[in-house]
Coordinates of C-alpha atoms and ligand atoms in Angstrom, one line a residue:
M2 CA 0.0 -0.1 0.0
N3 CA 1.3 3.5 -0.9
H4 CA 1.3 6.0 1.9
P5 CA 0.4 9.6 0.9
A6 CA 3.4 11.8 0.6
P7 CA 3.8 13.9 3.8
E8 CA 2.7 17.4 3.4
R9 CA 5.5 19.9 2.7
P10 CA 6.5 22.1 5.6
A11 CA 5.6 25.3 3.6
D12 CA 2.1 23.7 2.9
V13 CA 1.7 22.9 6.6
V14 CA 2.5 26.3 7.7
A15 CA 0.3 27.9 5.0
R16 CA -2.7 25.7 6.0
L17 CA -2.3 26.7 9.7
R18 CA -1.8 30.3 8.9
A19 CA -5.0 30.4 6.9
T20 CA -6.9 28.9 9.9
F21 CA -5.3 31.4 12.2
R22 CA -6.5 34.1 9.9
T23 CA -10.0 33.1 10.1
G24 CA -9.9 33.9 13.9
R25 CA -10.9 30.4 14.8
T26 CA -8.2 29.9 17.4
K27 CA -8.8 33.1 19.3
P28 CA -12.0 32.6 21.4
V29 CA -11.3 31.3 24.7
E30 CA -13.9 28.6 24.1
W31 CA -11.8 27.2 21.3
R32 CA -8.7 27.2 23.5
T33 CA -10.2 25.5 26.4
G34 CA -12.0 23.0 24.1
Q35 CA -8.6 22.0 22.7
L36 CA -7.0 21.7 26.2
R37 CA -9.9 19.4 27.2
R38 CA -9.3 17.2 24.0
L39 CA -5.6 17.2 24.9
R40 CA -6.5 16.0 28.5
A41 CA -8.7 13.3 27.0
L42 CA -5.9 12.1 24.8
L43 CA -3.6 11.7 27.7
T44 CA -6.2 10.0 30.1
E45 CA -7.7 7.8 27.3
N46 CA -4.4 6.7 25.9
G47 CA -2.3 6.4 29.0
S48 CA -1.1 2.8 28.5
D49 CA -0.1 3.5 24.8
L50 CA 2.0 6.3 25.9
E51 CA 3.3 4.5 28.9
A52 CA 4.5 1.6 26.4
A53 CA 6.1 4.1 24.1
L54 CA 8.1 5.8 26.9
H55 CA 9.1 2.4 28.1
A56 CA 10.2 1.4 24.6
D57 CA 12.2 4.6 24.1
L58 CA 13.7 5.0 27.6
G59 CA 12.7 2.1 29.8
K60 CA 10.6 4.4 31.9
S61 CA 8.3 2.6 34.4
A62 CA 4.6 3.2 34.1
A63 CA 4.6 5.2 37.4
E64 CA 7.5 7.4 36.2
A65 CA 5.8 7.9 32.9
Q66 CA 2.7 9.1 34.7
R67 CA 4.5 11.2 37.2
T68 CA 7.0 13.0 35.0
E69 CA 5.2 13.0 31.6
I70 CA 1.5 12.1 31.3
G71 CA 0.2 13.3 34.7
F72 CA 2.7 16.2 34.7
T73 CA 0.9 17.5 31.3
V74 CA -2.6 16.7 32.7
R75 CA -1.7 19.0 35.8
E76 CA -0.4 21.7 33.5
I77 CA -3.6 21.4 31.5
D78 CA -5.8 21.6 34.6
H79 CA -4.0 24.6 36.1
T80 CA -4.4 26.4 32.9
L81 CA -8.1 25.6 32.6
D82 CA -8.5 26.8 36.1
H83 CA -6.9 30.2 35.6
L84 CA -6.9 30.9 31.7
A85 CA -9.9 33.5 31.9
D86 CA -8.1 35.3 34.7
W87 CA -4.7 35.4 32.9
L88 CA -6.2 36.7 29.7
R89 CA -8.1 39.6 31.5
P90 CA -6.8 42.9 30.1
E91 CA -4.8 44.9 32.5
P92 CA -5.6 48.5 33.0
A93 CA -2.6 51.1 33.1
P94 CA -2.8 54.5 34.7
V95 CA -3.1 57.4 32.0
P96 CA -1.0 60.6 32.4
A97 CA -3.0 63.7 33.1
H98 CA -2.0 65.4 29.7
L99 CA -4.2 62.8 27.9
G100 CA -7.3 64.0 29.8
A101 CA -9.6 62.3 32.4
D102 CA -11.6 60.5 29.7
A103 CA -8.6 58.5 28.2
T104 CA -8.1 55.1 29.2
A105 CA -5.2 52.5 28.6
W106 CA -4.7 48.8 29.1
T107 CA -2.7 45.9 27.8
Q108 CA -4.2 42.8 26.3
Y109 CA -2.8 39.5 25.3
D110 CA -2.8 38.8 21.4
P111 CA -2.0 35.4 20.1
L112 CA 1.2 35.3 17.9
G113 CA 0.0 33.2 15.0
V114 CA 1.7 30.0 14.0
V115 CA 4.3 28.7 16.4
L116 CA 6.7 25.9 16.2
V117 CA 7.6 23.7 19.1
I118 CA 10.7 21.5 18.8
A119 CA 11.1 18.9 21.5
P120 CA 14.0 16.7 22.8
W121 CA 14.1 13.0 23.5
N122 CA 14.5 12.8 27.3
Y123 CA 10.9 13.7 28.4
P124 CA 9.6 13.3 24.9
A125 CA 6.0 13.6 25.8
Q126 CA 6.0 16.3 28.4
L127 CA 8.5 18.6 26.7
L128 CA 6.5 18.5 23.4
L129 CA 3.1 18.8 25.1
A130 CA 3.7 21.3 27.9
P131 CA 4.6 24.0 25.5
V132 CA 1.8 23.0 23.2
V133 CA -0.6 23.6 26.2
G134 CA 0.7 27.2 26.6
A135 CA 0.7 27.8 22.7
L136 CA -3.0 26.7 22.4
A137 CA -4.0 28.5 25.6
A138 CA -2.7 31.6 24.2
G139 CA -4.8 31.1 21.0
N140 CA -2.1 30.2 18.5
A141 CA -1.9 27.5 15.7
V142 CA 0.9 25.0 16.4
V143 CA 3.5 22.9 14.5
A144 CA 4.8 20.2 16.9
K145 CA 8.1 18.5 16.2
P146 CA 8.8 15.7 18.5
S147 CA 12.2 14.2 18.8
E148 CA 13.3 11.5 16.4
L149 CA 15.5 10.0 19.1
A150 CA 12.4 8.8 21.0
P151 CA 10.8 7.2 18.0
A152 CA 8.0 5.2 19.8
T153 CA 6.8 8.3 21.5
S154 CA 7.1 10.4 18.5
A155 CA 5.0 7.9 16.5
A156 CA 2.4 7.7 19.3
L157 CA 1.9 11.5 19.4
A158 CA 1.8 11.9 15.6
R159 CA -1.0 9.2 15.5
L160 CA -2.9 10.6 18.4
L161 CA -2.7 14.3 18.4
P162 CA -4.6 14.5 15.0
R163 CA -7.3 12.4 16.4
Y164 CA -8.1 14.7 19.2
L165 CA -7.0 18.1 18.1
D166 CA -8.2 20.5 15.5
T167 CA -6.0 19.4 12.6
D168 CA -6.4 22.6 10.8
A169 CA -4.7 24.5 13.7
V170 CA -2.3 21.8 15.3
A171 CA 0.0 19.6 13.0
V172 CA 2.7 17.1 14.0
V173 CA 5.8 17.0 11.8
E174 CA 8.0 14.0 12.5
G175 CA 11.6 13.7 11.6
G176 CA 15.3 14.5 12.4
V177 CA 17.8 17.2 11.2
P178 CA 16.5 17.4 7.4
E179 CA 12.9 17.7 8.4
T180 CA 13.6 20.2 11.2
T181 CA 16.0 22.3 8.9
A182 CA 13.1 22.4 6.3
L183 CA 10.6 23.6 8.9
L184 CA 13.1 26.2 10.3
A185 CA 13.2 27.8 6.7
E186 CA 9.6 28.7 7.0
R187 CA 8.4 31.9 8.8
F188 CA 6.9 31.3 12.2
D189 CA 5.6 33.7 14.8
H190 CA 7.5 32.0 17.6
I191 CA 9.8 29.2 17.9
F192 CA 10.0 27.3 21.2
Y193 CA 13.1 25.0 21.2
T194 CA 14.0 22.5 24.0
G195 CA 17.5 20.8 23.7
N196 CA 21.1 21.4 23.5
G197 CA 22.9 24.8 22.9
T198 CA 24.6 23.9 19.6
V199 CA 21.2 23.3 18.1
G200 CA 19.9 26.1 19.9
R201 CA 22.2 28.3 18.0
I202 CA 21.0 26.9 14.7
V203 CA 17.4 27.5 15.8
M204 CA 18.2 31.1 16.7
R205 CA 20.1 31.8 13.5
A206 CA 17.2 30.4 11.3
A207 CA 14.7 32.4 13.3
A208 CA 16.7 35.6 12.7
E209 CA 16.1 35.5 9.0
H210 CA 12.4 36.1 9.7
L211 CA 12.9 38.2 13.0
T212 CA 11.1 35.4 14.8
P213 CA 11.3 35.4 18.6
V214 CA 12.6 32.3 20.3
T215 CA 12.4 30.6 23.5
L216 CA 15.4 28.3 24.1
E217 CA 15.1 25.8 26.8
L218 CA 18.7 24.6 27.2
G219 CA 20.8 22.6 29.6
G220 CA 24.2 22.6 31.2
K221 CA 25.8 21.5 34.4
S222 CA 23.5 22.1 37.4
P223 CA 25.6 22.1 40.6
A224 CA 24.4 20.9 44.0
F225 CA 26.3 22.4 47.0
V226 CA 26.2 20.5 50.2
D227 CA 27.0 22.4 53.3
R228 CA 28.8 21.0 56.2
D229 CA 25.7 21.5 58.6
A230 CA 23.3 19.5 56.3
D231 CA 21.7 16.2 57.3
L232 CA 23.5 13.9 54.9
D233 CA 21.1 11.0 54.9
T234 CA 18.4 13.5 53.8
V235 CA 20.6 15.1 51.3
A236 CA 21.9 11.8 49.9
A237 CA 18.2 10.5 49.5
R238 CA 17.2 13.6 47.7
L239 CA 20.2 13.8 45.5
V240 CA 19.7 10.2 44.5
A241 CA 16.0 10.7 43.7
G242 CA 16.7 13.8 41.7
K243 CA 19.9 12.5 39.9
F244 CA 18.9 9.1 38.9
L245 CA 15.3 9.7 37.9
N246 CA 15.1 8.8 34.1
A247 CA 18.8 7.5 34.5
G248 CA 20.1 11.0 34.9
Q249 CA 18.7 12.2 31.6
T250 CA 17.0 15.2 33.1
C251 CA 17.9 18.8 32.1
V252 CA 17.7 19.9 35.9
A253 CA 19.3 16.8 37.3
P254 CA 21.9 17.8 39.9
D255 CA 25.0 17.4 37.5
Y256 CA 27.7 17.3 40.2
V257 CA 28.1 17.8 44.1
L258 CA 30.2 20.7 45.2
T259 CA 31.4 20.4 48.9
D260 CA 34.3 20.5 51.3
P261 CA 36.6 17.4 51.7
E262 CA 35.2 16.3 55.2
T263 CA 31.6 16.7 54.1
A264 CA 32.5 14.6 50.9
A265 CA 33.9 11.9 53.0
A266 CA 30.7 11.5 55.1
L267 CA 28.5 11.9 52.1
E268 CA 29.9 9.1 50.2
P269 CA 28.5 6.3 52.4
A270 CA 25.3 8.1 52.7
L271 CA 25.0 8.1 48.8
V272 CA 25.8 4.3 48.9
R273 CA 22.9 3.7 51.3
A274 CA 20.6 5.9 49.4
V275 CA 21.2 4.2 46.0
E276 CA 20.5 0.9 47.6
A277 CA 17.5 2.2 49.4
Q278 CA 16.0 3.5 46.1
Y279 CA 17.1 0.7 43.5
G280 CA 18.0 -2.2 45.6
A281 CA 21.3 -4.0 45.8
D282 CA 21.2 -4.5 41.9
P283 CA 19.8 -1.6 40.2
A284 CA 19.9 -3.6 36.9
R285 CA 16.8 -5.6 38.3
S286 CA 14.9 -2.6 39.4
T287 CA 11.8 -1.9 37.4
E288 CA 11.9 1.6 38.4
Y289 CA 15.3 2.4 36.8
A290 CA 15.4 3.8 33.1
R291 CA 17.9 3.0 30.3
I292 CA 20.2 5.2 28.3
V293 CA 18.5 6.4 25.2
N294 CA 20.9 5.1 22.7
E295 CA 24.3 3.5 22.2
R296 CA 26.0 6.7 21.3
H297 CA 25.1 8.2 24.7
F298 CA 25.8 4.9 26.3
D299 CA 29.3 5.0 24.9
R300 CA 29.8 8.7 25.6
L301 CA 28.8 8.1 29.3
T302 CA 30.9 5.0 30.0
G303 CA 33.8 7.0 28.6
L304 CA 33.4 9.4 31.5
L305 CA 33.5 6.7 34.1
D306 CA 37.3 6.9 34.8
S307 CA 37.1 10.6 35.7
G308 CA 37.3 9.5 39.3
R309 CA 37.1 6.8 42.2
V310 CA 33.8 4.7 41.9
V311 CA 32.0 5.1 45.1
V312 CA 29.0 3.1 44.0
G313 CA 27.8 1.7 40.7
G314 CA 30.1 1.9 37.6
G315 CA 28.6 -1.3 36.0
S316 CA 27.1 -1.4 32.6
D317 CA 25.6 -3.6 30.0
R318 CA 25.6 -2.1 26.4
S319 CA 23.2 -4.5 25.0
R320 CA 20.6 -3.3 27.4
K321 CA 21.6 0.3 27.5
Y322 CA 22.0 -0.1 31.1
L323 CA 24.4 2.1 33.1
A324 CA 24.3 1.6 36.9
P325 CA 23.6 4.7 39.2
T326 CA 27.2 5.8 39.8
V327 CA 28.9 8.1 42.2
L328 CA 32.4 9.3 41.5
A329 CA 34.6 10.9 44.2
D330 CA 38.1 12.5 44.0
V331 CA 37.1 14.2 40.6
A332 CA 39.4 17.0 39.4
P333 CA 37.6 20.2 38.4
D334 CA 38.9 19.7 34.8
A335 CA 38.3 16.0 34.5
P336 CA 36.3 14.8 31.4
V337 CA 33.1 14.3 33.4
M338 CA 33.3 18.1 34.6
R339 CA 33.9 19.4 30.9
E340 CA 30.3 18.7 29.5
E341 CA 26.8 18.3 30.7
I342 CA 26.7 14.6 32.0
F343 CA 23.1 13.9 31.2
G344 CA 23.4 10.5 32.5
P345 CA 23.5 8.4 35.8
I346 CA 26.9 9.6 36.9
L347 CA 27.3 11.9 39.9
P348 CA 30.8 13.3 40.5
I349 CA 31.8 14.8 43.8
V350 CA 34.1 17.8 43.5
T351 CA 35.6 19.3 46.7
V352 CA 36.5 23.0 47.4
P353 CA 37.8 24.4 50.7
G354 CA 34.6 26.2 51.5
L355 CA 31.6 28.4 50.7
D356 CA 33.6 31.3 49.0
E357 CA 35.3 28.9 46.7
A358 CA 32.0 27.1 46.0
I359 CA 30.4 30.3 44.9
D360 CA 33.4 31.1 42.9
F361 CA 33.4 27.6 41.1
V362 CA 29.8 28.2 40.1
N363 CA 30.5 31.8 38.8
D364 CA 33.6 30.7 36.9
R365 CA 31.4 28.5 34.7
D366 CA 28.3 28.9 32.4
K367 CA 25.2 29.9 34.3
P368 CA 23.3 26.8 35.0
L369 CA 19.7 25.8 34.4
A370 CA 19.3 24.8 38.0
L371 CA 21.4 25.4 41.1
Y372 CA 20.7 23.4 44.4
V373 CA 21.8 24.4 47.9
F374 CA 21.7 21.9 50.8
S375 CA 22.3 23.9 53.9
E376 CA 20.7 24.7 57.2
S377 CA 22.1 28.2 57.2
D378 CA 20.0 31.3 56.0
G379 CA 23.3 33.2 55.4
T380 CA 24.5 30.4 52.9
R381 CA 21.2 30.2 51.3
E382 CA 21.1 34.0 50.8
R383 CA 24.6 34.2 49.6
F384 CA 23.9 31.7 46.7
A385 CA 20.6 33.5 46.0
A386 CA 22.4 37.0 45.8
E387 CA 25.8 36.0 44.4
T388 CA 25.1 33.5 41.6
S389 CA 22.9 33.4 38.6
S390 CA 20.9 30.3 37.4
G391 CA 17.6 29.6 35.7
G392 CA 16.2 28.4 39.0
L393 CA 17.5 27.9 42.5
G394 CA 16.4 24.9 44.6
H395 CA 16.9 24.9 48.4
G396 CA 17.0 21.4 49.8
L397 CA 15.1 19.6 47.0
P398 CA 16.2 19.0 43.4
L399 CA 13.9 19.2 40.3
A400 CA 10.8 20.2 42.3
H401 CA 10.8 23.8 41.4
L402 CA 9.6 22.9 38.0
T403 CA 6.5 21.3 39.3
V404 CA 5.3 24.6 40.8
S405 CA 3.0 25.7 38.1
D406 CA 3.2 29.3 39.2
L407 CA 7.0 29.4 38.9
P408 CA 8.5 30.3 35.4
F409 CA 10.7 27.6 34.1
G410 CA 13.7 28.5 31.9
G411 CA 17.4 29.2 31.8
V412 CA 19.7 32.2 31.7
G413 CA 22.9 32.6 29.6
E414 CA 24.1 29.3 28.2
S415 CA 21.1 27.6 29.8
G416 CA 18.6 29.4 27.7
M417 CA 16.3 32.3 27.3
G418 CA 12.7 32.8 28.0
N419 CA 10.5 30.6 30.2
Y420 CA 7.2 28.9 30.3
H421 CA 4.7 27.0 32.6
G422 CA 1.2 28.3 33.7
R423 CA 0.9 32.0 33.2
Y424 CA 4.4 32.4 32.0
S425 CA 3.5 30.3 28.9
I426 CA 0.7 32.8 28.1
E427 CA 3.4 35.6 28.2
T428 CA 5.7 33.6 26.0
F429 CA 3.1 32.7 23.5
S430 CA 1.2 36.0 23.2
H431 CA 2.1 39.6 22.3
R432 CA 1.2 42.0 25.1
K433 CA -0.5 44.7 23.1
A434 CA -0.6 48.3 24.4
V435 CA -3.9 50.1 23.8
L436 CA -4.9 53.6 24.4
K437 CA -8.6 54.9 24.0
K438 CA -9.5 58.5 23.7
P439 CA -13.2 59.3 23.0
L440 CA -13.8 61.4 20.0
G441 CA -16.8 63.2 21.4
Ligands
NAD510 P1 17.6 16.0 20.6 O1 18.8 15.4 20.1 O2 16.4 15.3 20.7 O3 17.4 17.4 19.8 C1 16.3 18.2 20.3 C2 15.5 18.6 18.9 O4 16.4 19.4 18.1 C3 15.0 17.5 18.3 O5 13.6 17.5 17.9 C4 15.9 17.2 17.0 O6 15.3 16.7 16.0 C5 16.3 18.7 16.7 N1 17.5 18.8 16.1 C6 18.7 18.1 16.4 N2 19.6 18.6 15.5 C7 19.1 19.5 14.7 C8 19.7 20.3 13.7 N3 20.9 20.2 13.2 N4 18.9 21.4 13.2 C9 17.7 21.4 13.6 N5 17.1 20.7 14.6 C10 17.8 19.7 15.2 O7 17.8 16.4 22.2 P2 19.2 16.9 22.9 O8 19.5 18.3 22.3 O9 20.1 15.8 22.9 O10 18.6 17.1 24.3 C11 19.5 17.2 25.5 C12 19.7 18.5 25.8 O11 18.6 19.4 26.1 C13 20.5 18.7 27.1 O12 21.5 19.8 27.0 C14 19.5 19.0 28.1 O13 19.9 19.7 29.3 C15 18.6 19.9 27.4 N6 17.2 19.8 27.8 C16 16.6 21.1 28.3 C17 15.5 21.2 28.9 C18 15.0 22.4 29.4 O14 13.7 22.4 29.7 N7 15.7 23.4 29.6 C19 14.7 19.9 28.9 C20 15.2 18.8 28.4 C21 16.5 18.7 27.9

């Protein structure tokens, strides 16, 4: 049987633009209707999506629900609860020289046709959460899932057209050639999640059309552990945050920064925490994910001799399994410290104290997240005041991005712009300034 040729990118964009021009995507009823349909997609096809996420990354059903499907449902529910409120025009005071009868306000206008490009590590959440914002703001959307998570990409390409308005939402699957072809088109916003190298390609392509971009990038997110911290609690939370999705999380603690005495005490605590979380043999844990592909597996195993193995170190290429691994005595310039790890390896780097820890962070690219484990208000305040990062987590990694009322995004090398909740409305709208002066 011959499959019909896929629609050309230019035709997809033209078709969606024609829909946008009719005004169909603007009424709040259309937007909430699409969000409810997307919610139905997620709740009615949960097991298909769980299976796809398991095929791509070995995610357990519970993890798939918590970090992808349920996460997106919560984002939808939060948006449905507050959308009318967020969209309300905001009055602005008018200066006296315009007269007492003049009024002014801002209103949110949808941008038009937006492009969402997603990565492979949370391939459902990171495609759909931006789509939620784009639809809530009244746009038409082209969604480009990651080719490196092929089962999830195929599932979303099959399901989205069955649930959403196909004249306003299109899925384009593919890798570099398909994305390059899409990027040649004029969009009204491009929302890209992935690495900084491709982020630069996206921004260059966007510049041709003066298209604004949101770049959700990554980098090395440090975790500072203070000498006063309860190390069993710290270890349990570091392990839960680092080894979720086998470390393939943009906001995972990339490395631990602490003083030598605390490092020595933290090592056994981390060994206990890994065993408590994944058992004596994590290879047998159904809750532990796999590395996305052989290329990343080989890259990661190549980093294992950057330090002394405290726990883990085992691997099985045929299963793309890499044990939750902690490395100690890691030099600041060791290979594992030269790139974002994006896998289940946690190096411990030591510095003499707080001043040097802050310098260590500030000597490097601005991270997407910074975590501080300390009982001291002074220490917490110093990190807040003296460092710059996309987000700052005191005492708990990853969790800040589940707070729907916080913006999620990076700064500097970790990205530009942000989203989630009302911040998605800001991202996917133009805030139009309006002045009204009666003629009479
Ligand atoms: P990836 O390889 O899936 O690439 C992301 C997207 O870019 C894909 O859709 C891919 O098709 C497209 N792409 C790849 N090469 C391209 C090219 N030459 N031209 C145009 N498009 C291209 O994912 P990745 O980049 O490996 O993702 C991992 C990175 O993403 C890490 O750095 C991680 O920290 C970061 N990340 C950031 C966030 C965040 O929210 N800030 C979330 C997840 C991942």
